Coordinates of C-alpha atoms in Angstrom, one line a residue:
M1039 CA 0.0 0.0 0.0
T1040 CA 1.2 3.5 -0.6
A1041 CA 0.5 6.6 1.4
E1042 CA 1.2 9.5 -0.9
P1043 CA 2.5 12.9 0.3
S1044 CA -0.3 15.3 1.1
A1045 CA 1.0 17.8 -1.5
T1046 CA 0.5 15.3 -4.3
A1047 CA -2.1 12.9 -3.1
G1048 CA -5.1 12.1 -5.3
Q1049 CA -8.1 10.1 -4.3
P1050 CA -7.1 7.9 -1.3
Q1051 CA -6.7 4.3 -2.2
P1052 CA -8.9 1.9 -0.1
R1053 CA -7.0 -0.3 2.3
P1054 CA -8.3 -3.7 3.5
S1055 CA -9.6 -4.0 7.0
I1056 CA -7.3 -6.1 9.3
V1057 CA -8.1 -8.5 12.1
V1058 CA -5.5 -8.5 14.8
R1059 CA -5.4 -11.1 17.6
T1060 CA -2.8 -11.2 20.4
T1061 CA -2.7 -14.1 22.8
P1062 CA -0.2 -15.1 25.5
I1063 CA 2.3 -17.9 24.9
P1064 CA 4.7 -19.7 27.2
D1065 CA 7.9 -17.7 27.8
L1066 CA 10.5 -18.4 25.2
P1067 CA 13.4 -20.8 26.1
G1068 CA 17.0 -20.0 25.2
G1069 CA 19.2 -16.9 25.6
L1070 CA 19.4 -13.5 24.1
D1071 CA 18.7 -14.8 20.6
A1072 CA 15.4 -16.7 21.4
L1073 CA 13.3 -14.2 19.5
V1074 CA 15.6 -14.1 16.5
D1075 CA 15.7 -17.9 16.4
L1076 CA 12.0 -17.9 15.6
L1077 CA 12.3 -16.0 12.4
P1078 CA 11.3 -18.4 9.6
D1079 CA 12.8 -16.9 6.5
A1080 CA 15.2 -14.2 5.1
R1081 CA 12.7 -11.4 5.2
P1082 CA 12.6 -10.6 8.9
H1083 CA 11.4 -7.7 11.0
A1084 CA 13.0 -7.3 14.4
W1085 CA 13.5 -4.9 17.3
V1086 CA 15.3 -6.7 20.2
R1087 CA 17.5 -5.9 23.1
R1088 CA 18.8 -8.2 25.9
G1089 CA 16.3 -10.9 25.0
D1090 CA 13.2 -8.7 25.0
G1091 CA 11.5 -7.0 22.1
I1092 CA 9.4 -8.0 19.0
V1093 CA 10.1 -9.9 15.8
G1094 CA 7.8 -10.4 12.9
W1095 CA 7.4 -12.0 9.5
G1096 CA 5.1 -11.9 6.5
E1097 CA 3.4 -8.7 5.3
A1098 CA -0.2 -7.9 6.0
L1099 CA 0.1 -4.2 5.0
R1100 CA 2.8 -1.9 3.7
L1101 CA 2.5 1.8 3.9
E1102 CA 5.2 3.8 1.9
T1103 CA 5.9 7.5 2.1
W1104 CA 8.5 9.9 0.8
G1105 CA 9.6 13.5 0.9
P1106 CA 9.3 16.2 3.6
G1107 CA 5.9 14.8 4.7
R1108 CA 7.0 11.2 5.0
F1109 CA 6.5 11.0 8.8
A1110 CA 3.1 12.8 8.9
D1111 CA 1.9 10.8 5.9
A1112 CA 2.9 7.5 7.5
E1113 CA 1.2 8.4 10.7
A1114 CA -2.0 9.4 8.9
A1115 CA -2.0 6.1 7.0
W1116 CA -1.4 4.2 10.2
H1117 CA -4.4 5.9 11.9
E1118 CA -6.5 5.2 8.9
T1119 CA -5.5 1.5 9.1
L1120 CA -6.4 1.4 12.8
G1121 CA -9.8 2.9 12.1
R1122 CA -10.5 -0.2 9.9
A1123 CA -9.0 -2.8 12.3
V1124 CA -10.7 -5.3 14.5
V1125 CA -8.5 -6.0 17.5
R1126 CA -8.5 -8.6 20.3
D1127 CA -5.6 -8.1 22.6
E1128 CA -5.5 -10.5 25.5
V1129 CA -2.1 -9.4 26.8
G1130 CA -2.0 -5.6 26.9
L1131 CA 1.7 -4.9 27.0
P1132 CA 3.8 -2.5 24.9
G1133 CA 4.2 -4.2 21.5
T1134 CA 0.9 -6.2 21.6
G1135 CA -2.0 -5.6 19.3
P1136 CA -1.4 -3.9 16.0
V1137 CA 2.3 -3.2 15.5
A1138 CA 4.1 -1.6 12.5
F1139 CA 7.8 -1.8 12.0
G1140 CA 9.2 1.4 10.4
S1141 CA 12.2 2.9 8.8
F1142 CA 12.7 6.4 7.3
A1143 CA 15.2 8.2 5.1
F1144 CA 17.6 10.6 6.7
D1145 CA 16.9 13.3 4.2
D1146 CA 13.8 14.6 2.3
S1147 CA 14.2 12.1 -0.6
A1148 CA 11.5 11.9 -3.2
P1149 CA 10.8 9.1 -5.7
G1150 CA 13.7 8.7 -8.1
D1151 CA 16.2 10.6 -5.8
D1152 CA 17.8 7.3 -4.8
A1153 CA 19.0 5.3 -7.8
H1154 CA 19.4 2.2 -5.6
D1155 CA 15.8 2.0 -4.3
P1156 CA 13.5 5.0 -4.4
V1157 CA 10.9 3.5 -2.0
R1158 CA 13.4 2.6 0.7
A1159 CA 14.8 6.2 0.4
G1160 CA 11.6 7.6 1.6
G1161 CA 10.0 5.7 4.4
V1162 CA 7.9 2.6 5.2
L1163 CA 5.7 1.1 7.8
V1164 CA 5.3 -2.7 7.6
V1165 CA 2.6 -4.6 9.4
P1166 CA 3.7 -8.2 9.6
R1167 CA 1.3 -11.2 9.5
V1168 CA 2.9 -12.7 12.6
V1169 CA 4.6 -10.9 15.5
V1170 CA 6.1 -12.6 18.5
G1171 CA 7.1 -10.5 21.5
R1172 CA 8.7 -10.9 24.9
R1173 CA 9.0 -8.5 27.9
D1174 CA 10.1 -9.3 31.4
G1175 CA 9.4 -13.0 31.2
R1176 CA 6.0 -12.7 29.4
A1177 CA 5.7 -13.7 25.8
W1178 CA 2.9 -13.2 23.3
L1179 CA 1.9 -14.0 19.7
T1180 CA 0.0 -11.6 17.4
T1181 CA -1.5 -12.6 14.1
V1182 CA -2.7 -10.1 11.5
D1183 CA -5.1 -11.1 8.7
T1184 CA -6.8 -9.0 6.1
A1185 CA -10.6 -9.1 5.9
G1186 CA -11.7 -12.2 4.0
S1187 CA -8.5 -14.1 4.7
L1188 CA -8.9 -15.1 8.4
S1189 CA -6.5 -17.9 9.2
S1190 CA -6.7 -20.5 11.9
S1191 CA -6.1 -19.8 15.5
P1192 CA -3.0 -17.7 16.5
A1193 CA -1.7 -20.7 18.5
D1194 CA -1.1 -22.5 15.2
A1195 CA 0.9 -19.6 13.6
L1196 CA 4.3 -20.8 14.8
A1197 CA 3.6 -24.5 14.0
R1198 CA 2.4 -23.9 10.5
T1199 CA 5.3 -21.6 9.5
P1200 CA 8.3 -23.7 8.3
R1201 CA 11.7 -22.3 9.1
T1202 CA 14.3 -22.3 6.3
P1203 CA 17.9 -22.9 7.3
V1204 CA 20.1 -19.8 8.1
T1205 CA 23.1 -19.7 5.8
A1206 CA 26.4 -17.9 6.2
P1207 CA 27.4 -15.2 3.6
G1208 CA 30.8 -16.9 3.1
A1209 CA 33.9 -14.9 2.0
V1210 CA 33.5 -11.2 1.9
E1211 CA 35.2 -8.8 -0.5
W1212 CA 35.4 -5.1 0.5
H1213 CA 35.1 -2.2 -1.8
D1214 CA 35.1 1.6 -1.5
G1215 CA 31.8 3.2 -1.3
A1216 CA 31.0 6.7 -2.7
L1217 CA 34.5 7.9 -1.6
R1218 CA 37.8 6.3 -0.7
A1219 CA 38.9 6.8 2.9
D1220 CA 41.6 9.3 1.9
D1221 CA 39.0 11.3 0.0
W1222 CA 36.6 11.3 2.9
A1223 CA 39.4 12.7 5.1
T1224 CA 39.5 15.6 2.7
V1225 CA 35.8 16.1 3.2
V1226 CA 36.3 16.1 7.0
A1227 CA 39.0 18.7 6.6
E1228 CA 36.5 20.9 4.6
G1229 CA 34.0 20.5 7.4
V1230 CA 36.5 21.5 10.0
E1231 CA 37.4 24.6 7.9
R1232 CA 33.8 25.7 7.6
I1233 CA 33.3 25.3 11.4
R1234 CA 36.4 27.4 12.1
S1235 CA 35.2 30.0 9.7
G1236 CA 32.1 30.4 11.9
A1237 CA 29.6 28.9 9.4
L1238 CA 28.4 26.4 12.0
E1239 CA 29.4 24.7 15.2
K1240 CA 29.2 21.0 14.4
V1241 CA 28.5 18.8 11.4
V1242 CA 28.2 15.0 11.2
L1243 CA 29.8 13.5 8.1
A1244 CA 29.3 9.9 7.0
R1245 CA 30.9 7.5 4.7
D1246 CA 30.1 4.1 3.3
V1247 CA 31.8 0.9 2.2
V1248 CA 30.4 -2.0 0.1
A1249 CA 30.6 -5.7 0.9
H1250 CA 30.3 -8.4 -1.8
T1251 CA 29.7 -11.8 -0.4
A1252 CA 30.2 -15.3 -1.8
E1253 CA 26.6 -16.4 -0.9
P1254 CA 23.4 -14.4 -0.5
V1255 CA 23.2 -12.5 2.8
D1256 CA 20.6 -13.8 5.2
P1257 CA 19.6 -11.0 7.6
R1258 CA 19.0 -13.6 10.3
W1259 CA 22.7 -14.4 10.2
L1260 CA 23.5 -10.8 10.8
L1261 CA 20.8 -10.4 13.6
A1262 CA 22.0 -13.4 15.5
R1263 CA 25.6 -12.2 15.6
L1264 CA 24.7 -8.7 16.5
V1265 CA 22.3 -9.8 19.3
A1266 CA 25.1 -11.9 20.8
A1267 CA 27.9 -9.4 20.6
Y1268 CA 26.1 -6.1 21.1
E1269 CA 23.5 -6.9 23.8
A1270 CA 23.4 -3.3 25.1
C1271 CA 22.3 -2.0 21.7
W1272 CA 18.9 -2.2 20.0
T1273 CA 19.2 -4.7 17.2
F1274 CA 16.9 -4.2 14.3
S1275 CA 15.8 -5.4 10.8
V1276 CA 13.3 -3.4 8.8
D1277 CA 12.8 -3.8 5.1
G1278 CA 16.4 -4.6 4.3
L1279 CA 18.0 -2.3 6.8
V1280 CA 19.9 -4.2 9.5
G1281 CA 22.0 -3.0 12.5
A1282 CA 22.6 -2.7 16.2
T1283 CA 22.2 0.9 17.3
P1284 CA 23.4 2.2 20.6
E1285 CA 21.3 5.4 20.3
L1286 CA 17.6 5.5 21.2
L1287 CA 16.0 8.4 19.5
V1288 CA 12.8 8.1 21.5
R1289 CA 10.8 5.7 23.5
S1290 CA 7.2 6.7 24.4
E1291 CA 5.3 4.6 26.9
K1292 CA 2.2 5.6 28.8
G1293 CA 3.1 9.3 28.8
L1294 CA 6.8 8.8 29.7
V1295 CA 9.5 9.6 27.1
T1296 CA 13.2 8.6 27.0
S1297 CA 15.9 9.5 24.6
R1298 CA 19.5 8.1 24.8
V1299 CA 21.9 10.7 23.3
L1300 CA 25.3 9.6 22.2
A1301 CA 28.0 12.0 21.0
G1302 CA 31.7 11.8 21.7
T1303 CA 33.5 8.6 20.8
I1304 CA 36.8 6.8 21.5
R1305 CA 38.0 3.4 20.2
R1306 CA 38.0 0.4 22.5
G1307 CA 38.8 -2.7 20.3
G1308 CA 41.7 -4.8 21.5
L1309 CA 42.1 -3.0 24.9
S1310 CA 42.4 -4.7 28.2
D1311 CA 39.9 -3.8 30.9
D1312 CA 42.4 -1.5 32.6
E1313 CA 43.3 0.2 29.3
A1314 CA 39.6 0.6 28.5
L1315 CA 39.0 2.3 31.9
L1316 CA 41.9 4.7 31.2
R1317 CA 40.4 5.5 27.8
A1318 CA 37.0 6.1 29.3
A1319 CA 38.5 8.6 31.8
Q1320 CA 40.2 10.4 28.9
L1321 CA 36.9 10.5 27.0
A1322 CA 35.0 11.9 30.0
R1323 CA 37.6 14.7 30.2
S1324 CA 37.9 15.5 26.5
S1325 CA 36.9 19.0 25.8
K1326 CA 36.3 18.2 22.1
D1327 CA 34.0 15.3 22.9
L1328 CA 32.2 17.1 25.7
E1329 CA 31.5 20.0 23.3
E1330 CA 30.1 17.6 20.7
H1331 CA 28.0 15.9 23.3
E1332 CA 26.6 19.2 24.6
Y1333 CA 25.3 20.1 21.2
A1334 CA 23.6 16.8 20.8
V1335 CA 21.9 16.9 24.2
R1336 CA 20.8 20.4 23.8
S1337 CA 19.2 19.7 20.4
V1338 CA 17.2 16.8 21.8
A1339 CA 16.0 18.8 24.9
Q1340 CA 14.9 21.7 22.6
A1341 CA 13.0 19.4 20.3
L1342 CA 11.2 17.6 23.1
A1343 CA 10.3 20.7 25.1
P1344 CA 7.1 21.7 23.2
F1345 CA 5.6 18.3 23.8
C1346 CA 6.5 17.8 27.5
S1347 CA 5.3 19.1 30.9
S1348 CA 8.6 18.3 32.6
M1349 CA 12.0 17.1 31.6
N1350 CA 15.2 15.8 33.2
V1351 CA 18.5 16.5 31.5
P1352 CA 21.5 15.0 33.2
D1353 CA 24.2 17.5 34.2
A1354 CA 27.0 15.3 32.9
P1355 CA 27.2 12.3 30.6
F1356 CA 28.2 8.8 31.5
V1357 CA 30.5 6.6 29.4
L1358 CA 28.8 3.8 27.5
H1359 CA 31.1 0.8 26.9
L1360 CA 30.6 -1.2 23.7
P1361 CA 32.9 -3.9 22.3
N1362 CA 34.2 -1.6 19.5
V1363 CA 34.0 1.9 21.0
M1364 CA 33.0 3.9 24.0
H1365 CA 30.6 6.8 23.8
L1366 CA 29.6 9.8 26.0
A1367 CA 25.9 9.1 26.7
S1368 CA 23.0 10.9 28.4
D1369 CA 19.5 9.6 29.0
V1370 CA 17.0 12.5 28.7
T1371 CA 13.6 11.7 30.3
A1372 CA 10.4 13.6 30.1
V1373 CA 6.6 13.5 30.8
L1374 CA 4.3 14.2 27.9
A1375 CA 1.9 17.1 28.2
R1376 CA -1.7 16.0 27.3
G1377 CA -2.9 17.7 24.1
A1378 CA 0.6 18.4 23.0
G1379 CA 0.2 16.4 19.7
A1380 CA -2.0 17.1 16.7
P1381 CA -5.2 19.0 17.2
G1382 CA -7.7 16.8 19.0
A1383 CA -5.1 14.4 20.2
A1384 CA -5.9 14.5 23.9
A1385 CA -3.3 11.8 24.8
G1386 CA -0.4 13.8 23.2
P1387 CA 1.8 13.0 20.3
T1388 CA 2.7 9.5 19.1
S1389 CA 6.2 8.1 19.3
L1390 CA 6.4 8.5 15.5
A1391 CA 5.5 12.2 15.8
L1392 CA 8.1 12.6 18.5
A1393 CA 10.7 10.9 16.3
A1394 CA 9.8 13.2 13.5
A1395 CA 10.3 16.2 15.8
L1396 CA 13.7 15.0 17.0
H1397 CA 15.0 14.1 13.6
P1398 CA 17.7 15.0 12.7
S1399 CA 19.3 15.7 16.0
A1400 CA 22.8 17.3 16.4
A1401 CA 24.1 13.8 17.0
V1402 CA 23.5 12.8 13.4
C1403 CA 23.4 16.1 11.6
G1404 CA 25.0 19.0 13.4
T1405 CA 24.5 22.5 14.9
P1406 CA 22.7 24.6 13.7
T1407 CA 20.7 21.7 12.1
S1408 CA 19.6 23.5 9.0
V1409 CA 23.1 24.8 8.2
A1410 CA 24.6 21.4 8.9
R1411 CA 22.1 19.6 6.7
E1412 CA 23.0 21.9 3.8
V1413 CA 26.8 21.3 4.4
I1414 CA 26.1 17.5 4.4
R1415 CA 24.3 17.8 1.1
E1416 CA 27.1 19.9 -0.4
I1417 CA 30.2 18.1 0.7
E1418 CA 29.5 14.6 2.0
G1419 CA 29.5 13.0 -1.5
M1420 CA 26.9 10.2 -1.0
D1421 CA 23.2 9.5 -0.5
R1422 CA 22.7 8.3 3.0
G1423 CA 19.4 6.6 2.2
R1424 CA 17.9 5.4 5.5
Y1425 CA 21.3 5.5 7.4
A1426 CA 21.0 7.8 10.5
G1427 CA 17.2 8.0 10.0
P1428 CA 14.6 6.8 12.5
V1429 CA 14.0 3.0 12.7
G1430 CA 11.8 1.1 15.1
W1431 CA 8.2 0.3 15.8
L1432 CA 4.8 1.9 16.4
G1433 CA 1.8 0.5 18.3
A1434 CA -1.9 1.2 18.1
D1435 CA -1.9 3.5 21.1
G1436 CA 0.9 5.6 19.6
D1437 CA 3.6 4.3 21.9
G1438 CA 6.7 2.7 20.5
E1439 CA 10.5 2.8 20.3
W1440 CA 12.5 4.5 17.6
G1441 CA 16.3 4.3 17.3
I1442 CA 18.7 6.1 15.0
A1443 CA 19.8 3.7 12.3
L1444 CA 23.5 3.7 13.2
R1445 CA 26.0 0.7 13.1
S1446 CA 23.8 -0.4 10.2
A1447 CA 23.9 -1.8 6.7
E1448 CA 21.5 -1.8 3.8
L1449 CA 21.0 -5.0 1.9
S1450 CA 20.7 -4.4 -1.8
A1451 CA 17.2 -4.8 -3.2
T1452 CA 18.6 -6.2 -6.5
D1453 CA 21.7 -8.1 -5.6
P1454 CA 21.5 -10.5 -2.6
R1455 CA 25.2 -10.6 -2.3
S1456 CA 25.7 -6.9 -2.0
V1457 CA 25.6 -4.9 1.3
R1458 CA 26.3 -1.2 1.9
L1459 CA 27.7 -0.4 5.4
F1460 CA 27.7 3.1 6.9
A1461 CA 29.6 5.1 9.6
G1462 CA 29.5 8.7 10.6
C1463 CA 31.5 11.0 12.9
G1464 CA 30.7 14.3 14.6
I1465 CA 33.0 17.0 13.4
V1466 CA 33.8 20.1 15.5
A1467 CA 36.6 22.7 15.3
A1468 CA 39.1 20.5 17.1
S1469 CA 38.5 17.4 14.9
D1470 CA 41.5 15.8 13.2
P1471 CA 40.6 14.2 9.8
T1472 CA 43.0 11.2 10.3
A1473 CA 41.5 10.5 13.7
E1474 CA 38.0 10.7 12.3
V1475 CA 38.8 8.1 9.6
A1476 CA 40.0 5.8 12.4
E1477 CA 36.8 6.5 14.3
S1478 CA 34.7 5.7 11.3
E1479 CA 36.5 2.4 10.9
A1480 CA 35.7 1.5 14.5
K1481 CA 32.1 2.3 13.9
L1482 CA 32.0 0.0 10.8
E1483 CA 33.3 -2.9 13.0
P1484 CA 29.8 -4.2 14.2
M1485 CA 28.5 -4.8 10.7
R1486 CA 31.9 -6.1 9.5
F1487 CA 31.7 -8.6 12.4
A1488 CA 28.1 -9.5 11.6
L1489 CA 29.1 -10.4 8.0
G1490 CA 32.1 -12.5 9.2
G1491 CA 32.3 -16.2 9.8
G1492 CA 32.9 -18.2 12.9

């Protein structure tokens, strides 16, 4: 299904009614990968962290959008879908009932702007036919059927879905993306020069590399490795975009809002625990990284303020330890103000509306945002697609979780053996281009690892 932008929409296309049934199931056995292990084929949807989350497969509905109105159009299409839904939810937890997995482009792409895949460059909400979720020891199963195609009981959904074997991608050949590393260092130097000239305070610049594999890439292979190695991150798979992001753009649950802001990074790979602690202390005192982090936190707080009645912004960041890097991190929390969303929305904005208001934050764009976005368009030298855009899920009550699509890769829509990996770095006046290239390599490590064998 397609939700066209409001500026160009013609007569709305009718969408089928859906019948949604959620029932409790026994808690899932196994470890962190129990949810991922359920996925039956190589077209998975997933949002998992530390063994909890939701996974889905099949496609009951697909809502595609693009351009500047991609978030609002997707939300309108979702509300229209819910208005035609029959729902029986016997569990009543976040992630039960109707759920849509979503992913949106970083920039205001329109059809045809992305030669690789114009639909994926805009945005998509996908409603799977089957969703399995787990939270705090409770598990559930949701089935979604379109009117006239009602299946058997939800309890049979797992049994009647055969699982194809997960296969490794085999040997990997690495190729330059839009720019070679040396050329990207020149782009970073240009960004530093513009900052020092006073044009802006910070800009986030990204690069890509391309992997060609011996065998077709099964996203479930990537998910299983990411879940095991990066349990502190939110591991996701939405419409060909796979990754493990450490940055939570926004979680909205029963009026409470959380955003985990990351900015300021130092490499960790290969260090002993004592060496890592020393590096963490250096990061916590780094004026360059603290400056970058302050910009990011400020932009999130300013974007959330119009929607919230109260907010807590930490005075100082903590250091988040990941296997490949360490980040300065702050958890901003807030309480939504009733009536702060669209006109007539007494319960306040949805999680998707909040994600739209927050995107792009200084953590993935820069400061001032409008100037940084223009600099990115002018000098970065590549199309980000959905890299650094919101990715996550949305429920019927508007609650949901949206991360920033970092530490991620886009599987080619036309070549099953081709994968495009991304990494970005926050650039401020004190940034060194050579060091930023090294940082980008560290940020590519999660997806390089995910593609690897062993």
